[in-house]
Amino acid sequence: MVSGFNINDPETWPLAATLNKELEELIAKGVKPRFSSDKEASLSEKRVKYNALFKEDAADILNHASQVSQREVFVPVRDGSLVRALVNSPKTVDLAEELPLVVLIHGGGFILGSAEMETPTCVGAVSQYGCVAVSLEYRLSPEVKFPVAYQDCWDAVQWLLSHASELSFNPSRGFVFGGTSAGSHISIPLAHKARDEGLLFPITGLYHSVPPALMPQALTNKYKPYYKSREQLKDGMTLNSKATATYDVAVQPDFASPLWNPLLWPTGHKDLPPTYFQICGADLLRDEALIYERELRLENGASTRTVVYEGLPHIFWYNYPSHSASRKFIQDAITGIGWLLGREN
């Protein structure tokens, strides 16, 4: 798409919102989004429906990935609860082989989602790079409130690292961490926490797919000139201001917390590992992701790579899997993880 969008010129960022023509054609043909058209359904009904669809998708992917095995584990966290994770590994792994680790956290606005959501990227990464890829869950809101999801993921990552030998990986060979949407939102501050406090193994690469990074309630003058997509796309597809307000009610976050607004992390953004971004041009979250990428690359010298899907809304690949960009999105995610692992073709 030739729109005039330029990642290095924030004045052009709003141009990336013009709706993609292929998506317009799908909608005109009556194709409905798979995961954002149940406005009257209860949260529990949505969870049942969506989890079943993601489980079906994951089973189909695994059926076609003959060299990848997947096992379910339950990880203890600080209050004695267990969080679920799916560990994807090469079937022919030699237990003596030192495989890098990828840990991804699913999205869903902190109220929906399951580990199966990251199966396409995890299985693809295992198939192409011979790593171990873990898709991690956390307890959802409104059953738990902020910051439990962050605590669950921090505790789970520490547990995974301490069980590296048992799970047949070696994070000293590479440790990529990240997630999608809410999962990326969780991983950004945890990466800063890991840098500041240390982990058993350091993170060597960060993967951020359609990440929130700064809520409007905490917007500062520094970022205000670039922060336009929240207003431009407040009535946008898939994710809009009404939906984000619903999530806020469920999660009850502390709007002053740097966990909720990692762009405002008190010790800054230096010395973070290479970071890969996937950002949607017609996404309400677009500009905070672009601002964060700019902050890392231009102001803190981080190595970044970014793919922007112009004219496509938040999580379009889940909602419109028949769209040609949805297949590209998954392959881009896998390629990005390969870059982070130093395994480029």
Coordinates of C-alpha atoms in Angstrom, one line a residue:
M1 CA 0.0 0.0 0.0
V2 CA 1.4 3.4 -1.0
S3 CA 0.0 5.8 1.6
G4 CA 2.8 8.2 2.5
F5 CA 3.2 6.5 5.9
N6 CA 6.8 6.8 7.2
I7 CA 7.7 5.2 10.5
N8 CA 10.3 8.0 11.0
D9 CA 7.8 10.8 10.5
P10 CA 5.1 10.8 13.1
E11 CA 3.1 13.3 11.1
T12 CA 2.4 10.5 8.6
W13 CA 1.3 7.9 11.1
P14 CA -2.4 8.7 10.8
L15 CA -2.2 7.8 7.0
A16 CA -1.7 4.1 8.0
A17 CA -5.3 4.0 9.1
T18 CA -7.0 4.0 5.7
L19 CA -8.8 0.7 5.5
N20 CA -7.2 -2.0 3.5
K21 CA -9.0 -2.7 0.2
E22 CA -8.9 -6.5 0.6
L23 CA -10.4 -6.2 4.0
E24 CA -13.1 -3.9 2.6
E25 CA -13.9 -6.5 0.0
L26 CA -14.2 -9.3 2.6
I27 CA -16.6 -7.2 4.6
A28 CA -18.6 -6.3 1.5
K29 CA -18.9 -10.1 0.8
G30 CA -20.4 -10.6 4.3
V31 CA -17.4 -12.1 6.0
K32 CA -17.8 -11.7 9.7
P33 CA -15.0 -11.3 12.2
R34 CA -14.5 -14.5 14.2
F35 CA -13.9 -12.9 17.6
S36 CA -15.5 -9.5 17.8
S37 CA -19.1 -9.9 16.7
D38 CA -20.7 -11.4 19.9
K39 CA -21.8 -8.1 21.5
E40 CA -24.7 -9.6 23.4
A41 CA -22.8 -12.7 24.7
S42 CA -21.7 -12.9 28.3
L43 CA -18.0 -13.0 29.1
S44 CA -18.2 -16.6 30.1
E45 CA -20.0 -17.5 26.8
K46 CA -17.3 -15.6 24.9
R47 CA -14.6 -17.5 26.7
V48 CA -16.1 -20.8 26.0
K49 CA -16.6 -20.0 22.3
Y50 CA -13.2 -18.4 21.7
N51 CA -11.2 -21.0 23.6
A52 CA -12.9 -23.7 21.6
L53 CA -12.0 -22.0 18.3
F54 CA -8.4 -21.4 19.3
K55 CA -8.1 -25.0 20.5
E56 CA -9.4 -26.2 17.2
D57 CA -7.0 -24.0 15.3
A58 CA -4.1 -25.2 17.5
A59 CA -4.9 -28.8 17.0
D60 CA -5.0 -28.3 13.2
I61 CA -1.6 -26.7 13.3
L62 CA -0.1 -29.4 15.4
N63 CA -1.6 -32.1 13.1
H64 CA 0.4 -30.5 10.2
A65 CA 3.6 -30.1 12.3
S66 CA 4.9 -33.6 12.4
Q67 CA 8.2 -32.7 14.0
V68 CA 6.7 -30.7 16.9
S69 CA 5.3 -32.0 20.2
Q70 CA 3.3 -30.0 22.7
R71 CA 2.7 -30.7 26.3
E72 CA 0.7 -28.9 29.0
V73 CA 2.2 -27.9 32.2
F74 CA 0.9 -26.1 35.3
V75 CA 3.2 -23.6 36.9
P76 CA 3.0 -22.5 40.6
V77 CA 2.9 -18.8 41.3
R78 CA 3.3 -16.9 44.5
D79 CA -0.1 -17.4 46.2
G80 CA -0.1 -21.1 45.5
S81 CA -2.3 -20.9 42.4
L82 CA -1.3 -22.7 39.1
V83 CA -1.1 -21.1 35.7
R84 CA -1.2 -23.1 32.5
A85 CA 1.4 -23.2 29.8
L86 CA 1.9 -25.1 26.6
V87 CA 5.5 -26.2 25.9
N88 CA 6.3 -26.8 22.2
S89 CA 9.4 -28.7 21.5
P90 CA 11.1 -30.6 18.6
K91 CA 10.0 -34.3 18.7
T92 CA 13.5 -35.4 17.9
V93 CA 15.2 -33.3 20.5
D94 CA 18.4 -34.7 22.0
L95 CA 18.1 -34.1 25.7
A96 CA 21.8 -33.1 25.6
E97 CA 21.1 -30.5 22.9
E98 CA 21.0 -26.9 24.1
L99 CA 17.9 -25.4 22.7
P100 CA 17.0 -21.7 23.0
L101 CA 13.8 -20.6 24.7
V102 CA 10.9 -18.5 23.5
V103 CA 8.2 -17.4 25.9
L104 CA 5.1 -15.7 24.6
I105 CA 2.0 -14.4 26.4
H106 CA -1.4 -14.3 24.8
G107 CA -3.7 -11.4 24.4
G108 CA -7.4 -10.9 25.1
G109 CA -7.7 -7.6 27.0
F110 CA -6.8 -9.3 30.3
I111 CA -10.3 -10.8 30.3
L112 CA -10.2 -13.4 27.5
G113 CA -7.7 -15.8 25.9
S114 CA -5.7 -18.9 26.2
A115 CA -2.3 -20.4 25.5
E116 CA -3.5 -21.8 22.2
M117 CA -3.6 -18.3 20.8
E118 CA 0.2 -18.3 20.4
T119 CA 0.4 -21.8 18.9
P120 CA 0.9 -20.7 15.3
T121 CA 4.0 -18.6 16.2
C122 CA 5.3 -21.1 18.7
V123 CA 5.0 -24.1 16.5
G124 CA 6.4 -22.2 13.5
A125 CA 9.4 -21.1 15.6
V126 CA 10.1 -24.6 16.8
S127 CA 9.8 -26.0 13.3
Q128 CA 12.1 -23.5 11.7
Y129 CA 14.6 -22.8 14.5
G130 CA 14.7 -25.9 16.7
C131 CA 13.9 -23.9 19.9
V132 CA 11.5 -24.6 22.7
A133 CA 8.6 -22.2 22.6
V134 CA 6.3 -21.8 25.6
S135 CA 2.9 -20.1 25.4
L136 CA 2.0 -18.8 28.8
E137 CA -1.3 -18.1 30.5
Y138 CA -2.2 -15.9 33.4
R139 CA -5.3 -15.5 35.6
L140 CA -7.9 -13.3 33.9
S141 CA -10.0 -10.4 35.1
P142 CA -12.5 -9.7 36.6
E143 CA -11.8 -12.7 38.7
V144 CA -8.4 -11.2 39.6
K145 CA -7.4 -7.6 39.5
F146 CA -4.3 -5.6 38.5
P147 CA -1.4 -6.4 39.0
V148 CA -2.0 -10.2 39.3
A149 CA -1.5 -11.0 35.6
Y150 CA 2.0 -9.4 35.8
Q151 CA 2.8 -11.3 39.0
D152 CA 1.6 -14.6 37.5
C153 CA 3.8 -14.1 34.4
W154 CA 6.9 -13.0 36.3
D155 CA 6.6 -16.0 38.7
A156 CA 6.0 -18.4 35.8
V157 CA 9.0 -17.1 33.8
Q158 CA 11.2 -17.6 36.9
W159 CA 9.8 -21.1 37.3
L160 CA 10.4 -22.0 33.7
L161 CA 14.0 -20.8 33.9
S162 CA 14.6 -22.8 37.0
H163 CA 13.3 -25.9 35.2
A164 CA 15.2 -25.5 32.0
S165 CA 16.9 -28.9 32.1
E166 CA 13.7 -30.7 32.9
L167 CA 12.0 -28.9 29.9
S168 CA 15.0 -29.5 27.6
F169 CA 16.1 -26.0 26.8
N170 CA 19.0 -23.8 27.6
P171 CA 18.2 -20.0 27.8
S172 CA 21.9 -19.1 27.6
R173 CA 21.6 -20.1 24.0
G174 CA 18.9 -17.5 23.5
F175 CA 15.9 -16.3 25.4
V176 CA 13.1 -14.4 23.5
F177 CA 10.3 -13.0 25.6
G178 CA 7.1 -11.2 24.5
G179 CA 3.5 -11.5 23.5
T180 CA 0.5 -10.1 21.7
S181 CA -1.7 -7.2 22.7
A182 CA -2.3 -7.6 26.5
G183 CA 0.4 -10.2 26.5
S184 CA 2.9 -7.7 25.1
H185 CA 1.6 -5.1 27.6
I186 CA 2.6 -7.5 30.3
S187 CA 6.0 -8.4 28.8
I188 CA 7.2 -4.8 28.3
P189 CA 7.4 -3.9 32.0
L190 CA 8.6 -7.4 32.9
A191 CA 11.5 -7.0 30.5
H192 CA 12.4 -3.8 32.3
K193 CA 12.1 -5.5 35.6
A194 CA 14.3 -8.3 34.4
R195 CA 16.9 -5.8 33.3
D196 CA 16.8 -3.9 36.6
E197 CA 16.6 -6.9 39.0
G198 CA 18.0 -9.7 36.9
L199 CA 16.8 -13.2 36.1
L200 CA 18.5 -16.6 36.3
F201 CA 19.1 -16.1 32.5
P202 CA 19.0 -12.7 30.8
I203 CA 16.4 -12.0 28.1
T204 CA 18.2 -11.7 24.7
G205 CA 15.3 -10.6 22.5
L206 CA 11.9 -9.1 22.8
Y207 CA 8.8 -9.7 20.7
H208 CA 6.0 -7.1 20.7
S209 CA 2.8 -7.7 18.7
V210 CA 0.3 -4.8 18.7
P211 CA 1.4 -3.6 22.1
P212 CA -0.2 -1.1 24.4
A213 CA 2.5 1.0 26.2
L214 CA 0.9 4.2 27.5
M215 CA -2.7 4.7 28.6
P216 CA -4.4 8.1 27.9
Q217 CA -4.9 8.6 31.6
A218 CA -1.1 8.9 32.0
L219 CA -0.2 10.7 28.8
T220 CA 2.7 13.2 29.2
N221 CA 3.6 16.3 27.2
K222 CA 6.6 14.5 25.7
Y223 CA 4.4 12.0 23.9
K224 CA 1.3 14.1 23.3
P225 CA 2.3 15.4 19.8
Y226 CA 2.6 11.8 18.5
Y227 CA -0.3 10.2 20.4
K228 CA -3.2 10.5 17.9
S229 CA -4.5 7.0 17.2
R230 CA -6.5 6.8 20.4
E231 CA -8.7 9.6 19.2
Q232 CA -8.4 8.9 15.4
L233 CA -9.6 5.3 15.9
K234 CA -11.7 5.6 19.0
D235 CA -14.6 4.0 17.0
G236 CA -12.4 1.7 15.1
M237 CA -12.8 -2.0 14.2
T238 CA -12.1 -4.8 16.8
L239 CA -10.7 -2.5 19.5
N240 CA -12.3 0.9 20.3
S241 CA -12.5 3.2 23.3
K242 CA -15.7 1.6 24.6
A243 CA -13.9 -1.8 24.7
T244 CA -10.8 -0.4 26.4
A245 CA -13.1 1.2 29.1
T246 CA -14.7 -2.2 29.6
Y247 CA -11.3 -3.8 30.2
D248 CA -10.4 -1.0 32.6
V249 CA -13.5 -1.7 34.7
A250 CA -12.6 -5.5 34.8
V251 CA -8.9 -5.1 35.5
Q252 CA -9.1 -2.0 37.8
P253 CA -5.5 -0.9 37.1
D254 CA -3.4 1.7 38.8
F255 CA -3.2 4.3 36.0
A256 CA -0.1 5.8 37.7
S257 CA 1.8 2.5 37.7
P258 CA 4.7 2.0 35.3
L259 CA 3.5 -1.6 35.0
W260 CA 0.4 -0.2 33.2
N261 CA 2.4 2.5 31.4
P262 CA 5.8 1.1 30.6
L263 CA 6.7 4.0 28.4
L264 CA 7.0 5.8 31.8
W265 CA 9.3 3.2 33.4
P266 CA 11.2 5.1 36.1
T267 CA 14.7 3.8 35.2
G268 CA 14.2 4.4 31.4
H269 CA 14.7 2.2 28.4
K270 CA 18.5 1.8 27.9
D271 CA 20.2 -1.6 27.7
L272 CA 17.2 -3.5 26.5
P273 CA 17.8 -6.3 24.0
P274 CA 16.9 -6.3 20.3
T275 CA 13.1 -5.8 19.9
Y276 CA 10.8 -6.9 17.1
F277 CA 7.5 -5.1 16.6
Q278 CA 4.3 -5.9 14.6
I279 CA 2.0 -2.9 14.5
C280 CA -1.4 -2.5 12.9
G281 CA -2.0 0.8 11.0
A282 CA -5.8 1.0 11.7
D283 CA -5.3 0.1 15.4
L284 CA -6.3 2.4 18.3
L285 CA -3.0 1.3 19.9
R286 CA -0.9 2.1 16.8
D287 CA 0.8 5.3 18.0
E288 CA 1.9 4.2 21.5
A289 CA 3.6 1.2 19.8
L290 CA 5.3 3.4 17.3
I291 CA 6.2 5.9 20.1
Y292 CA 7.8 3.0 22.1
E293 CA 9.7 1.8 19.1
R294 CA 10.9 5.3 18.5
E295 CA 11.9 5.7 22.1
L296 CA 14.0 2.4 22.0
R297 CA 15.7 3.0 18.7
L298 CA 16.3 6.7 18.5
E299 CA 16.7 7.7 22.1
N300 CA 18.2 4.6 23.6
G301 CA 20.1 3.0 20.8
A302 CA 18.3 -0.3 20.8
S303 CA 18.2 -2.5 17.8
T304 CA 14.7 -2.8 16.5
R305 CA 12.8 -4.2 13.5
T306 CA 9.2 -3.2 12.8
V307 CA 6.5 -4.4 10.4
V308 CA 3.5 -2.1 10.0
Y309 CA 0.3 -3.5 8.5
E310 CA -1.2 -0.4 6.9
G311 CA -5.0 -0.3 6.8
L312 CA -5.5 -3.3 9.1
P313 CA -7.1 -3.3 12.5
H314 CA -6.1 -4.8 15.9
I315 CA -5.8 -8.6 15.8
F316 CA -7.0 -8.7 12.1
W317 CA -5.2 -12.1 11.7
Y318 CA -7.5 -13.7 14.3
N319 CA -10.7 -12.2 12.9
Y320 CA -10.0 -12.5 9.2
P321 CA -7.8 -15.6 8.7
S322 CA -8.6 -15.8 5.0
H323 CA -7.0 -12.3 4.4
S324 CA -3.7 -12.6 2.6
A325 CA -2.0 -10.4 5.3
S326 CA -3.0 -12.9 8.0
R327 CA -0.8 -15.5 6.6
K328 CA 1.9 -13.0 6.2
F329 CA 1.5 -11.8 9.8
I330 CA 2.2 -15.3 11.1
Q331 CA 5.2 -15.8 8.9
D332 CA 6.5 -12.3 9.9
A333 CA 6.1 -13.3 13.5
I334 CA 8.2 -16.4 13.0
T335 CA 10.8 -14.6 10.9
G336 CA 11.0 -11.9 13.7
I337 CA 11.7 -14.5 16.3
G338 CA 14.3 -16.0 14.1
W339 CA 16.0 -12.6 13.9
L340 CA 15.8 -12.3 17.7
L341 CA 17.4 -15.8 18.0
G342 CA 20.1 -14.9 15.5
R343 CA 18.7 -17.6 13.1
E344 CA 18.0 -15.5 10.0
N345 CA 17.9 -17.5 6.7

